[in-house]
Amino acid sequence: MGQQDNGQAMPLDEFLTETLTPLDAQPDAKEIVVEGAKFARYAEATGTYDQVLTMLSSFKA
């Protein structure tokens, strides 16, 4: 998908490890959220939704 050269992208091996380890421990998990995505996943609950949306909207593809 062209993200291999993006300095902000999580390396694939790291993503797979961080995703598959909890999935292996909880095969019926409804959701697996990698550490680097938790700030966005929980933004509404933590009251940071506007800040997160502004930050993510500023990134160029």
PDB file of N, CA, C and O in Angstrom:
ATOM      1  N   MET A   1       0.819  -1.195   0.000  1.00  0.00           N
ATOM      2  CA  MET A   1       0.000   0.000   0.000  1.00  0.00           C
ATOM      3  C   MET A   1       0.857   1.250   0.000  1.00  0.00           C
ATOM      4  O   MET A   1       0.357   2.333   0.219  1.00  0.00           O
ATOM      5  N   GLY A   2       2.152   1.101  -0.196  1.00  0.00           N
ATOM      6  CA  GLY A   2       3.023   2.255  -0.312  1.00  0.00           C
ATOM      7  C   GLY A   2       3.447   2.882   1.005  1.00  0.00           C
ATOM      8  O   GLY A   2       4.008   3.961   1.021  1.00  0.00           O
ATOM      9  N   GLN A   3       3.197   2.230   2.116  1.00  0.00           N
ATOM     10  CA  GLN A   3       3.532   2.814   3.412  1.00  0.00           C
ATOM     11  C   GLN A   3       4.884   2.363   3.938  1.00  0.00           C
ATOM     12  O   GLN A   3       5.321   2.821   4.990  1.00  0.00           O
ATOM     13  N   GLN A   4       5.554   1.482   3.227  1.00  0.00           N
ATOM     14  CA  GLN A   4       6.823   0.945   3.724  1.00  0.00           C
ATOM     15  C   GLN A   4       7.893   2.024   3.895  1.00  0.00           C
ATOM     16  O   GLN A   4       8.810   1.866   4.692  1.00  0.00           O
ATOM     17  N   ASP A   5       7.761   3.136   3.207  1.00  0.00           N
ATOM     18  CA  ASP A   5       8.737   4.222   3.322  1.00  0.00           C
ATOM     19  C   ASP A   5       8.254   5.367   4.200  1.00  0.00           C
ATOM     20  O   ASP A   5       8.946   6.365   4.346  1.00  0.00           O
ATOM     21  N   ASN A   6       7.074   5.229   4.785  1.00  0.00           N
ATOM     22  CA  ASN A   6       6.506   6.265   5.634  1.00  0.00           C
ATOM     23  C   ASN A   6       7.086   6.130   7.040  1.00  0.00           C
ATOM     24  O   ASN A   6       6.910   5.101   7.696  1.00  0.00           O
ATOM     25  N   GLY A   7       7.771   7.160   7.503  1.00  0.00           N
ATOM     26  CA  GLY A   7       8.391   7.140   8.824  1.00  0.00           C
ATOM     27  C   GLY A   7       7.395   7.044   9.969  1.00  0.00           C
ATOM     28  O   GLY A   7       7.757   6.692  11.086  1.00  0.00           O
ATOM     29  N   GLN A   8       6.135   7.363   9.709  1.00  0.00           N
ATOM     30  CA  GLN A   8       5.111   7.299  10.747  1.00  0.00           C
ATOM     31  C   GLN A   8       4.388   5.956  10.761  1.00  0.00           C
ATOM     32  O   GLN A   8       3.632   5.679  11.682  1.00  0.00           O
ATOM     33  N   ALA A   9       4.605   5.146   9.738  1.00  0.00           N
ATOM     34  CA  ALA A   9       3.945   3.845   9.663  1.00  0.00           C
ATOM     35  C   ALA A   9       4.627   2.850  10.595  1.00  0.00           C
ATOM     36  O   ALA A   9       5.840   2.876  10.776  1.00  0.00           O
ATOM     37  N   MET A  10       3.837   1.976  11.173  1.00  0.00           N
ATOM     38  CA  MET A  10       4.371   0.926  12.036  1.00  0.00           C
ATOM     39  C   MET A  10       4.989  -0.154  11.152  1.00  0.00           C
ATOM     40  O   MET A  10       4.362  -0.583  10.190  1.00  0.00           O
ATOM     41  N   PRO A  11       6.206  -0.587  11.445  1.00  0.00           N
ATOM     42  CA  PRO A  11       6.813  -1.662  10.657  1.00  0.00           C
ATOM     43  C   PRO A  11       5.926  -2.916  10.684  1.00  0.00           C
ATOM     44  O   PRO A  11       5.327  -3.244  11.713  1.00  0.00           O
ATOM     45  N   LEU A  12       5.840  -3.598   9.564  1.00  0.00           N
ATOM     46  CA  LEU A  12       4.947  -4.740   9.437  1.00  0.00           C
ATOM     47  C   LEU A  12       5.215  -5.811  10.480  1.00  0.00           C
ATOM     48  O   LEU A  12       4.280  -6.326  11.101  1.00  0.00           O
ATOM     49  N   ASP A  13       6.466  -6.163  10.709  1.00  0.00           N
ATOM     50  CA  ASP A  13       6.780  -7.197  11.706  1.00  0.00           C
ATOM     51  C   ASP A  13       6.283  -6.802  13.095  1.00  0.00           C
ATOM     52  O   ASP A  13       5.733  -7.627  13.835  1.00  0.00           O
ATOM     53  N   GLU A  14       6.464  -5.538  13.447  1.00  0.00           N
ATOM     54  CA  GLU A  14       6.007  -5.043  14.749  1.00  0.00           C
ATOM     55  C   GLU A  14       4.483  -5.099  14.836  1.00  0.00           C
ATOM     56  O   GLU A  14       3.917  -5.510  15.852  1.00  0.00           O
ATOM     57  N   PHE A  15       3.816  -4.683  13.761  1.00  0.00           N
ATOM     58  CA  PHE A  15       2.354  -4.718  13.726  1.00  0.00           C
ATOM     59  C   PHE A  15       1.838  -6.150  13.888  1.00  0.00           C
ATOM     60  O   PHE A  15       0.919  -6.418  14.668  1.00  0.00           O
ATOM     61  N   LEU A  16       2.441  -7.074  13.148  1.00  0.00           N
ATOM     62  CA  LEU A  16       2.002  -8.466  13.223  1.00  0.00           C
ATOM     63  C   LEU A  16       2.196  -9.045  14.616  1.00  0.00           C
ATOM     64  O   LEU A  16       1.310  -9.713  15.150  1.00  0.00           O
ATOM     65  N   THR A  17       3.334  -8.766  15.224  1.00  0.00           N
ATOM     66  CA  THR A  17       3.592  -9.251  16.579  1.00  0.00           C
ATOM     67  C   THR A  17       2.596  -8.654  17.563  1.00  0.00           C
ATOM     68  O   THR A  17       1.999  -9.372  18.376  1.00  0.00           O
ATOM     69  N   GLU A  18       2.389  -7.352  17.469  1.00  0.00           N
ATOM     70  CA  GLU A  18       1.503  -6.670  18.410  1.00  0.00           C
ATOM     71  C   GLU A  18       0.039  -7.059  18.201  1.00  0.00           C
ATOM     72  O   GLU A  18      -0.765  -6.974  19.119  1.00  0.00           O
ATOM     73  N   THR A  19      -0.313  -7.488  17.013  1.00  0.00           N
ATOM     74  CA  THR A  19      -1.684  -7.892  16.719  1.00  0.00           C
ATOM     75  C   THR A  19      -1.914  -9.370  17.002  1.00  0.00           C
ATOM     76  O   THR A  19      -2.916  -9.752  17.611  1.00  0.00           O
ATOM     77  N   LEU A  20      -0.991 -10.201  16.573  1.00  0.00           N
ATOM     78  CA  LEU A  20      -1.198 -11.646  16.681  1.00  0.00           C
ATOM     79  C   LEU A  20      -0.985 -12.191  18.091  1.00  0.00           C
ATOM     80  O   LEU A  20      -1.609 -13.183  18.465  1.00  0.00           O
ATOM     81  N   THR A  21      -0.138 -11.554  18.887  1.00  0.00           N
ATOM     82  CA  THR A  21       0.099 -12.026  20.252  1.00  0.00           C
ATOM     83  C   THR A  21      -1.181 -11.994  21.088  1.00  0.00           C
ATOM     84  O   THR A  21      -1.570 -13.019  21.659  1.00  0.00           O
ATOM     85  N   PRO A  22      -1.890 -10.855  21.166  1.00  0.00           N
ATOM     86  CA  PRO A  22      -3.139 -10.878  21.943  1.00  0.00           C
ATOM     87  C   PRO A  22      -4.228 -11.721  21.269  1.00  0.00           C
ATOM     88  O   PRO A  22      -5.061 -12.309  21.948  1.00  0.00           O
ATOM     89  N   LEU A  23      -4.213 -11.795  19.964  1.00  0.00           N
ATOM     90  CA  LEU A  23      -5.200 -12.612  19.262  1.00  0.00           C
ATOM     91  C   LEU A  23      -4.982 -14.091  19.568  1.00  0.00           C
ATOM     92  O   LEU A  23      -5.941 -14.854  19.716  1.00  0.00           O
ATOM     93  N   ASP A  24      -3.729 -14.484  19.683  1.00  0.00           N
ATOM     94  CA  ASP A  24      -3.411 -15.860  20.055  1.00  0.00           C
ATOM     95  C   ASP A  24      -3.905 -16.151  21.475  1.00  0.00           C
ATOM     96  O   ASP A  24      -4.420 -17.233  21.761  1.00  0.00           O
ATOM     97  N   ALA A  25      -3.757 -15.178  22.374  1.00  0.00           N
ATOM     98  CA  ALA A  25      -4.180 -15.345  23.762  1.00  0.00           C
ATOM     99  C   ALA A  25      -5.704 -15.287  23.910  1.00  0.00           C
ATOM    100  O   ALA A  25      -6.268 -15.923  24.798  1.00  0.00           O
ATOM    101  N   GLN A  26      -6.351 -14.502  23.037  1.00  0.00           N
ATOM    102  CA  GLN A  26      -7.810 -14.344  23.084  1.00  0.00           C
ATOM    103  C   GLN A  26      -8.373 -14.523  21.673  1.00  0.00           C
ATOM    104  O   GLN A  26      -8.728 -13.545  21.013  1.00  0.00           O
ATOM    105  N   PRO A  27      -8.488 -15.754  21.191  1.00  0.00           N
ATOM    106  CA  PRO A  27      -8.921 -15.981  19.810  1.00  0.00           C
ATOM    107  C   PRO A  27     -10.315 -15.441  19.494  1.00  0.00           C
ATOM    108  O   PRO A  27     -10.626 -15.192  18.333  1.00  0.00           O
ATOM    109  N   ASP A  28     -11.147 -15.248  20.506  1.00  0.00           N
ATOM    110  CA  ASP A  28     -12.498 -14.740  20.279  1.00  0.00           C
ATOM    111  C   ASP A  28     -12.604 -13.225  20.469  1.00  0.00           C
ATOM    112  O   ASP A  28     -13.718 -12.687  20.529  1.00  0.00           O
ATOM    113  N   ALA A  29     -11.471 -12.548  20.562  1.00  0.00           N
ATOM    114  CA  ALA A  29     -11.479 -11.093  20.776  1.00  0.00           C
ATOM    115  C   ALA A  29     -12.278 -10.400  19.683  1.00  0.00           C
ATOM    116  O   ALA A  29     -12.158 -10.730  18.505  1.00  0.00           O
ATOM    117  N   LYS A  30     -13.089  -9.449  20.081  1.00  0.00           N
ATOM    118  CA  LYS A  30     -13.891  -8.676  19.130  1.00  0.00           C
ATOM    119  C   LYS A  30     -13.078  -7.546  18.503  1.00  0.00           C
ATOM    120  O   LYS A  30     -13.421  -7.041  17.450  1.00  0.00           O
ATOM    121  N   GLU A  31     -12.003  -7.142  19.197  1.00  0.00           N
ATOM    122  CA  GLU A  31     -11.204  -6.009  18.715  1.00  0.00           C
ATOM    123  C   GLU A  31      -9.781  -6.152  19.239  1.00  0.00           C
ATOM    124  O   GLU A  31      -9.571  -6.487  20.403  1.00  0.00           O
ATOM    125  N   ILE A  32      -8.830  -5.885  18.374  1.00  0.00           N
ATOM    126  CA  ILE A  32      -7.419  -5.815  18.750  1.00  0.00           C
ATOM    127  C   ILE A  32      -6.939  -4.432  18.321  1.00  0.00           C
ATOM    128  O   ILE A  32      -7.035  -4.080  17.150  1.00  0.00           O
ATOM    129  N   VAL A  33      -6.464  -3.649  19.269  1.00  0.00           N
ATOM    130  CA  VAL A  33      -5.996  -2.296  18.964  1.00  0.00           C
ATOM    131  C   VAL A  33      -4.507  -2.233  19.304  1.00  0.00           C
ATOM    132  O   VAL A  33      -4.125  -2.425  20.457  1.00  0.00           O
ATOM    133  N   VAL A  34      -3.678  -1.968  18.299  1.00  0.00           N
ATOM    134  CA  VAL A  34      -2.247  -1.846  18.557  1.00  0.00           C
ATOM    135  C   VAL A  34      -1.995  -0.583  19.375  1.00  0.00           C
ATOM    136  O   VAL A  34      -2.765   0.372  19.333  1.00  0.00           O
ATOM    137  N   GLU A  35      -0.918  -0.598  20.136  1.00  0.00           N
ATOM    138  CA  GLU A  35      -0.609   0.507  21.055  1.00  0.00           C
ATOM    139  C   GLU A  35      -0.622   1.866  20.350  1.00  0.00           C
ATOM    140  O   GLU A  35      -1.167   2.830  20.859  1.00  0.00           O
ATOM    141  N   GLY A  36      -0.031   1.921  19.169  1.00  0.00           N
ATOM    142  CA  GLY A  36       0.059   3.189  18.450  1.00  0.00           C
ATOM    143  C   GLY A  36      -1.270   3.732  17.958  1.00  0.00           C
ATOM    144  O   GLY A  36      -1.353   4.894  17.555  1.00  0.00           O
ATOM    145  N   ALA A  37      -2.330   2.931  17.993  1.00  0.00           N
ATOM    146  CA  ALA A  37      -3.645   3.381  17.536  1.00  0.00           C
ATOM    147  C   ALA A  37      -4.608   3.672  18.687  1.00  0.00           C
ATOM    148  O   ALA A  37      -5.697   4.194  18.459  1.00  0.00           O
ATOM    149  N   LYS A  38      -4.198   3.376  19.898  1.00  0.00           N
ATOM    150  CA  LYS A  38      -5.103   3.547  21.035  1.00  0.00           C
ATOM    151  C   LYS A  38      -5.508   4.996  21.251  1.00  0.00           C
ATOM    152  O   LYS A  38      -6.634   5.273  21.657  1.00  0.00           O
ATOM    153  N   PHE A  39      -4.612   5.927  20.983  1.00  0.00           N
ATOM    154  CA  PHE A  39      -4.963   7.340  21.175  1.00  0.00           C
ATOM    155  C   PHE A  39      -6.155   7.717  20.297  1.00  0.00           C
ATOM    156  O   PHE A  39      -7.021   8.491  20.714  1.00  0.00           O
ATOM    157  N   ALA A  40      -6.241   7.154  19.098  1.00  0.00           N
ATOM    158  CA  ALA A  40      -7.360   7.447  18.197  1.00  0.00           C
ATOM    159  C   ALA A  40      -8.593   6.627  18.578  1.00  0.00           C
ATOM    160  O   ALA A  40      -9.717   7.131  18.563  1.00  0.00           O
ATOM    161  N   ARG A  41      -8.375   5.380  18.924  1.00  0.00           N
ATOM    162  CA  ARG A  41      -9.498   4.489  19.261  1.00  0.00           C
ATOM    163  C   ARG A  41     -10.271   5.016  20.456  1.00  0.00           C
ATOM    164  O   ARG A  41     -11.487   4.948  20.508  1.00  0.00           O
ATOM    165  N   TYR A  42      -9.577   5.540  21.446  1.00  0.00           N
ATOM    166  CA  TYR A  42     -10.227   5.971  22.681  1.00  0.00           C
ATOM    167  C   TYR A  42     -10.373   7.494  22.783  1.00  0.00           C
ATOM    168  O   TYR A  42     -10.673   8.020  23.859  1.00  0.00           O
ATOM    169  N   ALA A  43     -10.204   8.202  21.697  1.00  0.00           N
ATOM    170  CA  ALA A  43     -10.239   9.671  21.713  1.00  0.00           C
ATOM    171  C   ALA A  43     -11.561  10.218  22.229  1.00  0.00           C
ATOM    172  O   ALA A  43     -11.578  11.178  23.001  1.00  0.00           O
ATOM    173  N   GLU A  44     -12.654   9.637  21.819  1.00  0.00           N
ATOM    174  CA  GLU A  44     -13.947  10.133  22.290  1.00  0.00           C
ATOM    175  C   GLU A  44     -14.092   9.937  23.796  1.00  0.00           C
ATOM    176  O   GLU A  44     -14.513  10.842  24.515  1.00  0.00           O
ATOM    177  N   ALA A  45     -13.699   8.769  24.272  1.00  0.00           N
ATOM    178  CA  ALA A  45     -13.822   8.456  25.701  1.00  0.00           C
ATOM    179  C   ALA A  45     -12.918   9.319  26.570  1.00  0.00           C
ATOM    180  O   ALA A  45     -13.258   9.623  27.713  1.00  0.00           O
ATOM    181  N   THR A  46     -11.758   9.701  26.031  1.00  0.00           N
ATOM    182  CA  THR A  46     -10.810  10.493  26.823  1.00  0.00           C
ATOM    183  C   THR A  46     -10.989  11.996  26.626  1.00  0.00           C
ATOM    184  O   THR A  46     -10.254  12.783  27.210  1.00  0.00           O
ATOM    185  N   GLY A  47     -11.936  12.363  25.760  1.00  0.00           N
ATOM    186  CA  GLY A  47     -12.198  13.785  25.537  1.00  0.00           C
ATOM    187  C   GLY A  47     -11.194  14.464  24.623  1.00  0.00           C
ATOM    188  O   GLY A  47     -11.075  15.686  24.619  1.00  0.00           O
ATOM    189  N   THR A  48     -10.463  13.678  23.843  1.00  0.00           N
ATOM    190  CA  THR A  48      -9.446  14.251  22.955  1.00  0.00           C
ATOM    191  C   THR A  48      -9.818  14.125  21.473  1.00  0.00           C
ATOM    192  O   THR A  48      -8.977  14.306  20.610  1.00  0.00           O
ATOM    193  N   TYR A  49     -11.083  13.818  21.197  1.00  0.00           N
ATOM    194  CA  TYR A  49     -11.516  13.572  19.822  1.00  0.00           C
ATOM    195  C   TYR A  49     -11.181  14.731  18.883  1.00  0.00           C
ATOM    196  O   TYR A  49     -10.635  14.525  17.803  1.00  0.00           O
ATOM    197  N   ASP A  50     -11.500  15.958  19.287  1.00  0.00           N
ATOM    198  CA  ASP A  50     -11.238  17.118  18.418  1.00  0.00           C
ATOM    199  C   ASP A  50      -9.754  17.277  18.117  1.00  0.00           C
ATOM    200  O   ASP A  50      -9.370  17.522  16.978  1.00  0.00           O
ATOM    201  N   GLN A  51      -8.916  17.115  19.127  1.00  0.00           N
ATOM    202  CA  GLN A  51      -7.476  17.230  18.935  1.00  0.00           C
ATOM    203  C   GLN A  51      -6.951  16.121  18.024  1.00  0.00           C
ATOM    204  O   GLN A  51      -6.120  16.365  17.141  1.00  0.00           O
ATOM    205  N   VAL A  52      -7.423  14.901  18.229  1.00  0.00           N
ATOM    206  CA  VAL A  52      -6.973  13.774  17.402  1.00  0.00           C
ATOM    207  C   VAL A  52      -7.422  13.964  15.973  1.00  0.00           C
ATOM    208  O   VAL A  52      -6.644  13.771  15.028  1.00  0.00           O
ATOM    209  N   LEU A  53      -8.676  14.365  15.770  1.00  0.00           N
ATOM    210  CA  LEU A  53      -9.180  14.594  14.415  1.00  0.00           C
ATOM    211  C   LEU A  53      -8.383  15.691  13.717  1.00  0.00           C
ATOM    212  O   LEU A  53      -8.000  15.546  12.553  1.00  0.00           O
ATOM    213  N   THR A  54      -8.079  16.755  14.421  1.00  0.00           N
ATOM    214  CA  THR A  54      -7.278  17.839  13.845  1.00  0.00           C
ATOM    215  C   THR A  54      -5.891  17.341  13.468  1.00  0.00           C
ATOM    216  O   THR A  54      -5.400  17.619  12.369  1.00  0.00           O
ATOM    217  N   MET A  55      -5.271  16.581  14.351  1.00  0.00           N
ATOM    218  CA  MET A  55      -3.934  16.061  14.080  1.00  0.00           C
ATOM    219  C   MET A  55      -3.951  15.119  12.867  1.00  0.00           C
ATOM    220  O   MET A  55      -3.122  15.247  11.969  1.00  0.00           O
ATOM    221  N   LEU A  56      -4.903  14.187  12.847  1.00  0.00           N
ATOM    222  CA  LEU A  56      -4.948  13.222  11.741  1.00  0.00           C
ATOM    223  C   LEU A  56      -5.309  13.891  10.416  1.00  0.00           C
ATOM    224  O   LEU A  56      -4.851  13.465   9.366  1.00  0.00           O
ATOM    225  N   SER A  57      -6.101  14.934  10.481  1.00  0.00           N
ATOM    226  CA  SER A  57      -6.494  15.647   9.258  1.00  0.00           C
ATOM    227  C   SER A  57      -5.324  16.432   8.651  1.00  0.00           C
ATOM    228  O   SER A  57      -5.361  16.777   7.474  1.00  0.00           O
ATOM    229  N   SER A  58      -4.315  16.716   9.454  1.00  0.00           N
ATOM    230  CA  SER A  58      -3.192  17.519   8.970  1.00  0.00           C
ATOM    231  C   SER A  58      -2.154  16.687   8.228  1.00  0.00           C
ATOM    232  O   SER A  58      -1.293  17.232   7.563  1.00  0.00           O
ATOM    233  N   PHE A  59      -2.230  15.346   8.324  1.00  0.00           N
ATOM    234  CA  PHE A  59      -1.261  14.484   7.645  1.00  0.00           C
ATOM    235  C   PHE A  59      -1.525  14.451   6.146  1.00  0.00           C
ATOM    236  O   PHE A  59      -2.662  14.370   5.709  1.00  0.00           O
ATOM    237  N   LYS A  60      -0.478  14.529   5.400  1.00  0.00           N
ATOM    238  CA  LYS A  60      -0.566  14.418   3.934  1.00  0.00           C
ATOM    239  C   LYS A  60      -0.382  12.971   3.544  1.00  0.00           C
ATOM    240  O   LYS A  60       0.475  12.272   4.074  1.00  0.00           O
ATOM    241  N   ALA A  61      -1.160  12.524   2.594  1.00  0.00           N
ATOM    242  CA  ALA A  61      -1.074  11.134   2.133  1.00  0.00           C
ATOM    243  C   ALA A  61       0.133  10.934   1.238  1.00  0.00           C
ATOM    244  O   ALA A  61       0.684  11.787   0.677  1.00  0.00           O
TER     245      ALA A  61
END
